[in-house]
Amino acid sequence: MRLLVTGGAGFIGANFVHLTMKEYPDHDITVLDALTSAGNEDSLAAVKDEIEFVVGDICDADLVDKLVERCDVIVHFAAESHNDNSFLYPMKFAESNVIGTMQLLEAARKHDKRMHHVSTDEVYGDLELDDPVKFTPETRYQPSSYYSASKAAADHFVRAAHRQFGLAVTLSNCSNNYGPYQHVEKFIPRQITNVLSDIKPKLYGSGENVRDWIHVDDHNTAVHAIIEKGRLGETYLIGADGELNNRDVLAMILELMDKPADWFEHVSDRPGHDLRYAIDASKLRDELGWEPRYTDFRTGLAQTIGWYREREKWWTKVKEETEKRYQELGR
Ligand code: NAD
Ligand code: TDX
């Protein structure tokens, strides 16, 4: 199978490439990535001779057409993925996430190819803290940020392409990922690399916001299960029952890194900050037989801390510019 992996130099995409090379050695991989500030070529350095790596934009219609023509399946990860950046350069979110997805859909339509669209649980908005309810594929879309609104728009175009043109698509909406190769702008790697740089970790607001953490490899084994066995036109929610509030995650990081429990700063909250996400993944588990491999968050977190300790070179070059962006935002 020849896969066109968009966003393959980003966090989840790079992990997807590594997992695929290990567990599906017969697959051929072409990565299409624009190497925005979130992309990092070094994340694919170990496999660069075994894949095709094209630096380019998913909004480039000619390039997308050429690459889609010679693949079997598009696995679409590329996106502007960080909520905080949507305060700084919002138009990029509409361009990459909406127009870029449409370029891929149009090329897939022209060449009659299958596409798997990777999306987020944030399209459903947020949940109350003490509500037992979780997101399901039937939950109403109610995005609360430019990031989630752009992902929601893309999801609608993907479903419309299936309904209107019979395009062979599947979709997945996943909760918060953690693991190696995640950009230091995101919560967990920001705090780990802060500690490693002797900067106090930064907690938004009260820190009571809940995220449903899943290891990136579990996200990617689910994506493979959907590509192999998912029903066309269907949406699968991906999550591994990992609800934790930000305060508790930070406390675990501090403890695992031998820092006092109060060695952090409260900074101003993200405006419109979603309170809680939680995924009901029973459709994925029951229909496709998927199970997560990482069932203990603390163990996965300790491994992730170890990865950042050993890969200073991978993250130091972007740490300074990332913290400058946060200064601009006052958080
Ligand atoms: P990331 O920001 O780490 O990586 C995104 C990659 O896409 C980067 O390599 C970047 O260079 C590339 N890219 C961005 N715009 C592009 C464009 N116009 N053309 C070509 N390449 C472009 O993001 P991530 O965390 O790996 O997320 C990947 C996907 O998974 C996104 O679609 C995101 O919405 C979704 N998702 C992420 C999470 C999470 O917790 N990180 C959870 C659920 C869903
Ligand atoms: O320094 C910080 N301090 C802090 O308290 C940062 C960067 C974040 N936070 C909080 C905000 C969130 O409640 O931590 C939580 C997680 O923040 P992010 O890592 O920015 O993730 P989130 O906004 O939840 O979105 C993530 O999950 C869904 C991904 O970035 C998205 O791509 C994905 O769709």
PDB file of N, CA and C in Angstrom, residues 108-160:
ATOM      1  N   ALA A 108      -8.384  13.645  -4.373  1.00  0.00           N
ATOM      2  CA  ALA A 108      -8.841  12.271  -4.124  1.00  0.00           C
ATOM      3  C   ALA A 108     -10.046  11.948  -5.009  1.00  0.00           C
ATOM      4  N   ARG A 109     -10.902  12.926  -5.204  1.00  0.00           N
ATOM      5  CA  ARG A 109     -12.084  12.750  -6.053  1.00  0.00           C
ATOM      6  C   ARG A 109     -11.662  12.535  -7.511  1.00  0.00           C
ATOM      7  N   LYS A 110     -10.745  13.371  -7.965  1.00  0.00           N
ATOM      8  CA  LYS A 110     -10.294  13.277  -9.362  1.00  0.00           C
ATOM      9  C   LYS A 110      -9.647  11.914  -9.639  1.00  0.00           C
ATOM     10  N   HIS A 111      -8.856  11.420  -8.677  1.00  0.00           N
ATOM     11  CA  HIS A 111      -8.093  10.188  -8.937  1.00  0.00           C
ATOM     12  C   HIS A 111      -8.701   8.972  -8.242  1.00  0.00           C
ATOM     13  N   ASP A 112      -9.886   9.151  -7.669  1.00  0.00           N
ATOM     14  CA  ASP A 112     -10.618   8.057  -7.018  1.00  0.00           C
ATOM     15  C   ASP A 112      -9.775   7.338  -5.960  1.00  0.00           C
ATOM     16  N   LYS A 113      -9.315   8.092  -4.960  1.00  0.00           N
ATOM     17  CA  LYS A 113      -8.467   7.538  -3.898  1.00  0.00           C
ATOM     18  C   LYS A 113      -9.170   7.591  -2.559  1.00  0.00           C
ATOM     19  N   ARG A 114      -8.718   6.740  -1.661  1.00  0.00           N
ATOM     20  CA  ARG A 114      -9.238   6.702  -0.291  1.00  0.00           C
ATOM     21  C   ARG A 114      -8.526   7.752   0.558  1.00  0.00           C
ATOM     22  N   MET A 115      -9.276   8.376   1.479  1.00  0.00           N
ATOM     23  CA  MET A 115      -8.634   9.350   2.379  1.00  0.00           C
ATOM     24  C   MET A 115      -9.078   9.110   3.831  1.00  0.00           C
ATOM     25  N   HIS A 116      -8.121   9.061   4.735  1.00  0.00           N
ATOM     26  CA  HIS A 116      -8.459   9.073   6.159  1.00  0.00           C
ATOM     27  C   HIS A 116      -8.136  10.455   6.725  1.00  0.00           C
ATOM     28  N   HIS A 117      -9.139  11.078   7.320  1.00  0.00           N
ATOM     29  CA  HIS A 117      -8.999  12.439   7.848  1.00  0.00           C
ATOM     30  C   HIS A 117      -8.839  12.397   9.368  1.00  0.00           C
ATOM     31  N   VAL A 118      -7.736  12.966   9.854  1.00  0.00           N
ATOM     32  CA  VAL A 118      -7.430  12.952  11.293  1.00  0.00           C
ATOM     33  C   VAL A 118      -7.953  14.245  11.912  1.00  0.00           C
ATOM     34  N   SER A 119      -8.867  14.107  12.873  1.00  0.00           N
ATOM     35  CA  SER A 119      -9.417  15.303  13.507  1.00  0.00           C
ATOM     36  C   SER A 119      -9.384  15.177  15.029  1.00  0.00           C
ATOM     37  N   THR A 120     -10.041  16.114  15.668  1.00  0.00           N
ATOM     38  CA  THR A 120      -9.892  16.292  17.115  1.00  0.00           C
ATOM     39  C   THR A 120     -11.236  16.243  17.841  1.00  0.00           C
ATOM     40  N   ASP A 121     -11.186  15.908  19.122  1.00  0.00           N
ATOM     41  CA  ASP A 121     -12.410  15.926  19.934  1.00  0.00           C
ATOM     42  C   ASP A 121     -12.866  17.362  20.217  1.00  0.00           C
ATOM     43  N   GLU A 122     -11.979  18.348  19.944  1.00  0.00           N
ATOM     44  CA  GLU A 122     -12.342  19.740  20.254  1.00  0.00           C
ATOM     45  C   GLU A 122     -13.496  20.251  19.409  1.00  0.00           C
ATOM     46  N   VAL A 123     -13.817  19.556  18.313  1.00  0.00           N
ATOM     47  CA  VAL A 123     -14.946  19.994  17.469  1.00  0.00           C
ATOM     48  C   VAL A 123     -16.260  19.964  18.246  1.00  0.00           C
ATOM     49  N   TYR A 124     -16.299  19.155  19.328  1.00  0.00           N
ATOM     50  CA  TYR A 124     -17.536  19.017  20.103  1.00  0.00           C
ATOM     51  C   TYR A 124     -17.678  20.066  21.204  1.00  0.00           C
ATOM     52  N   GLY A 125     -16.700  20.994  21.288  1.00  0.00           N
ATOM     53  CA  GLY A 125     -16.761  21.973  22.373  1.00  0.00           C
ATOM     54  C   GLY A 125     -16.280  21.337  23.653  1.00  0.00           C
ATOM     55  N   ASP A 126     -16.829  21.787  24.800  1.00  0.00           N
ATOM     56  CA  ASP A 126     -16.355  21.202  26.053  1.00  0.00           C
ATOM     57  C   ASP A 126     -17.503  20.696  26.918  1.00  0.00           C
ATOM     58  N   LEU A 127     -17.135  19.953  27.979  1.00  0.00           N
ATOM     59  CA  LEU A 127     -18.090  19.337  28.899  1.00  0.00           C
ATOM     60  C   LEU A 127     -17.915  19.948  30.285  1.00  0.00           C
ATOM     61  N   GLU A 128     -18.942  19.810  31.115  1.00  0.00           N
ATOM     62  CA  GLU A 128     -18.826  20.260  32.510  1.00  0.00           C
ATOM     63  C   GLU A 128     -17.879  19.330  33.262  1.00  0.00           C
ATOM     64  N   LEU A 129     -17.284  19.856  34.350  1.00  0.00           N
ATOM     65  CA  LEU A 129     -16.291  19.061  35.082  1.00  0.00           C
ATOM     66  C   LEU A 129     -16.877  17.806  35.716  1.00  0.00           C
ATOM     67  N   ASP A 130     -18.030  17.950  36.351  1.00  0.00           N
ATOM     68  CA  ASP A 130     -18.545  16.807  37.112  1.00  0.00           C
ATOM     69  C   ASP A 130     -19.683  16.091  36.410  1.00  0.00           C
ATOM     70  N   ASP A 131     -19.689  16.160  35.093  1.00  0.00           N
ATOM     71  CA  ASP A 131     -20.735  15.527  34.301  1.00  0.00           C
ATOM     72  C   ASP A 131     -20.203  14.165  33.837  1.00  0.00           C
ATOM     73  N   PRO A 132     -20.936  13.075  34.076  1.00  0.00           N
ATOM     74  CA  PRO A 132     -20.412  11.779  33.631  1.00  0.00           C
ATOM     75  C   PRO A 132     -20.398  11.617  32.104  1.00  0.00           C
ATOM     76  N   VAL A 133     -21.009  12.582  31.411  1.00  0.00           N
ATOM     77  CA  VAL A 133     -21.149  12.467  29.954  1.00  0.00           C
ATOM     78  C   VAL A 133     -19.798  12.552  29.227  1.00  0.00           C
ATOM     79  N   LYS A 134     -19.687  11.798  28.115  1.00  0.00           N
ATOM     80  CA  LYS A 134     -18.483  11.858  27.270  1.00  0.00           C
ATOM     81  C   LYS A 134     -18.909  12.130  25.839  1.00  0.00           C
ATOM     82  N   PHE A 135     -17.953  12.536  24.987  1.00  0.00           N
ATOM     83  CA  PHE A 135     -18.261  12.737  23.569  1.00  0.00           C
ATOM     84  C   PHE A 135     -18.495  11.390  22.891  1.00  0.00           C
ATOM     85  N   THR A 136     -19.486  11.347  21.995  1.00  0.00           N
ATOM     86  CA  THR A 136     -19.731  10.167  21.151  1.00  0.00           C
ATOM     87  C   THR A 136     -19.830  10.675  19.707  1.00  0.00           C
ATOM     88  N   PRO A 137     -19.855   9.779  18.730  1.00  0.00           N
ATOM     89  CA  PRO A 137     -19.968  10.262  17.337  1.00  0.00           C
ATOM     90  C   PRO A 137     -21.273  11.029  17.085  1.00  0.00           C
ATOM     91  N   GLU A 138     -22.224  10.923  17.998  1.00  0.00           N
ATOM     92  CA  GLU A 138     -23.502  11.634  17.815  1.00  0.00           C
ATOM     93  C   GLU A 138     -23.516  13.012  18.487  1.00  0.00           C
ATOM     94  N   THR A 139     -22.487  13.347  19.254  1.00  0.00           N
ATOM     95  CA  THR A 139     -22.466  14.638  19.951  1.00  0.00           C
ATOM     96  C   THR A 139     -22.498  15.789  18.937  1.00  0.00           C
ATOM     97  N   ARG A 140     -23.254  16.834  19.284  1.00  0.00           N
ATOM     98  CA  ARG A 140     -23.390  17.990  18.396  1.00  0.00           C
ATOM     99  C   ARG A 140     -22.067  18.759  18.284  1.00  0.00           C
ATOM    100  N   TYR A 141     -21.738  19.189  17.077  1.00  0.00           N
ATOM    101  CA  TYR A 141     -20.548  20.021  16.893  1.00  0.00           C
ATOM    102  C   TYR A 141     -20.783  21.393  17.505  1.00  0.00           C
ATOM    103  N   GLN A 142     -19.825  21.860  18.332  1.00  0.00           N
ATOM    104  CA  GLN A 142     -19.957  23.160  18.987  1.00  0.00           C
ATOM    105  C   GLN A 142     -18.562  23.733  19.275  1.00  0.00           C
ATOM    106  N   PRO A 143     -17.742  23.902  18.230  1.00  0.00           N
ATOM    107  CA  PRO A 143     -16.350  24.325  18.462  1.00  0.00           C
ATOM    108  C   PRO A 143     -16.271  25.690  19.116  1.00  0.00           C
ATOM    109  N   SER A 144     -15.267  25.869  20.000  1.00  0.00           N
ATOM    110  CA  SER A 144     -15.200  27.146  20.717  1.00  0.00           C
ATOM    111  C   SER A 144     -13.968  27.962  20.398  1.00  0.00           C
ATOM    112  N   SER A 145     -13.100  27.525  19.490  1.00  0.00           N
ATOM    113  CA  SER A 145     -11.912  28.329  19.145  1.00  0.00           C
ATOM    114  C   SER A 145     -11.763  28.344  17.631  1.00  0.00           C
ATOM    115  N   TYR A 146     -10.916  29.261  17.135  1.00  0.00           N
ATOM    116  CA  TYR A 146     -10.646  29.268  15.695  1.00  0.00           C
ATOM    117  C   TYR A 146     -10.043  27.926  15.269  1.00  0.00           C
ATOM    118  N   TYR A 147      -9.177  27.345  16.129  1.00  0.00           N
ATOM    119  CA  TYR A 147      -8.590  26.037  15.790  1.00  0.00           C
ATOM    120  C   TYR A 147      -9.685  24.988  15.624  1.00  0.00           C
ATOM    121  N   SER A 148     -10.525  24.844  16.661  1.00  0.00           N
ATOM    122  CA  SER A 148     -11.519  23.758  16.575  1.00  0.00           C
ATOM    123  C   SER A 148     -12.576  24.056  15.516  1.00  0.00           C
ATOM    124  N   ALA A 149     -12.856  25.359  15.292  1.00  0.00           N
ATOM    125  CA  ALA A 149     -13.828  25.702  14.239  1.00  0.00           C
ATOM    126  C   ALA A 149     -13.281  25.319  12.862  1.00  0.00           C
ATOM    127  N   SER A 150     -11.976  25.523  12.670  1.00  0.00           N
ATOM    128  CA  SER A 150     -11.404  25.165  11.361  1.00  0.00           C
ATOM    129  C   SER A 150     -11.369  23.652  11.180  1.00  0.00           C
ATOM    130  N   LYS A 151     -11.109  22.913  12.247  1.00  0.00           N
ATOM    131  CA  LYS A 151     -11.125  21.447  12.150  1.00  0.00           C
ATOM    132  C   LYS A 151     -12.556  20.952  11.920  1.00  0.00           C
ATOM    133  N   ALA A 152     -13.510  21.605  12.571  1.00  0.00           N
ATOM    134  CA  ALA A 152     -14.918  21.214  12.384  1.00  0.00           C
ATOM    135  C   ALA A 152     -15.336  21.443  10.928  1.00  0.00           C
ATOM    136  N   ALA A 153     -14.926  22.591  10.364  1.00  0.00           N
ATOM    137  CA  ALA A 153     -15.274  22.877   8.967  1.00  0.00           C
ATOM    138  C   ALA A 153     -14.695  21.803   8.052  1.00  0.00           C
ATOM    139  N   ALA A 154     -13.436  21.433   8.326  1.00  0.00           N
ATOM    140  CA  ALA A 154     -12.796  20.402   7.500  1.00  0.00           C
ATOM    141  C   ALA A 154     -13.572  19.084   7.601  1.00  0.00           C
ATOM    142  N   ASP A 155     -13.959  18.703   8.825  1.00  0.00           N
ATOM    143  CA  ASP A 155     -14.725  17.451   9.009  1.00  0.00           C
ATOM    144  C   ASP A 155     -15.994  17.478   8.153  1.00  0.00           C
ATOM    145  N   HIS A 156     -16.676  18.632   8.153  1.00  0.00           N
ATOM    146  CA  HIS A 156     -17.926  18.729   7.374  1.00  0.00           C
ATOM    147  C   HIS A 156     -17.656  18.549   5.886  1.00  0.00           C
ATOM    148  N   PHE A 157     -16.565  19.128   5.383  1.00  0.00           N
ATOM    149  CA  PHE A 157     -16.241  18.959   3.960  1.00  0.00           C
ATOM    150  C   PHE A 157     -15.948  17.490   3.651  1.00  0.00           C
ATOM    151  N   VAL A 158     -15.260  16.809   4.561  1.00  0.00           N
ATOM    152  CA  VAL A 158     -14.917  15.404   4.312  1.00  0.00           C
ATOM    153  C   VAL A 158     -16.207  14.565   4.242  1.00  0.00           C
ATOM    154  N   ARG A 159     -17.128  14.802   5.170  1.00  0.00           N
ATOM    155  CA  ARG A 159     -18.391  14.042   5.146  1.00  0.00           C
ATOM    156  C   ARG A 159     -19.213  14.394   3.908  1.00  0.00           C
ATOM    157  N   ALA A 160     -19.180  15.687   3.534  1.00  0.00           N
ATOM    158  CA  ALA A 160     -19.937  16.103   2.351  1.00  0.00           C
ATOM    159  C   ALA A 160     -19.378  15.436   1.091  1.00  0.00           C
TER     160      ALA A 160
END
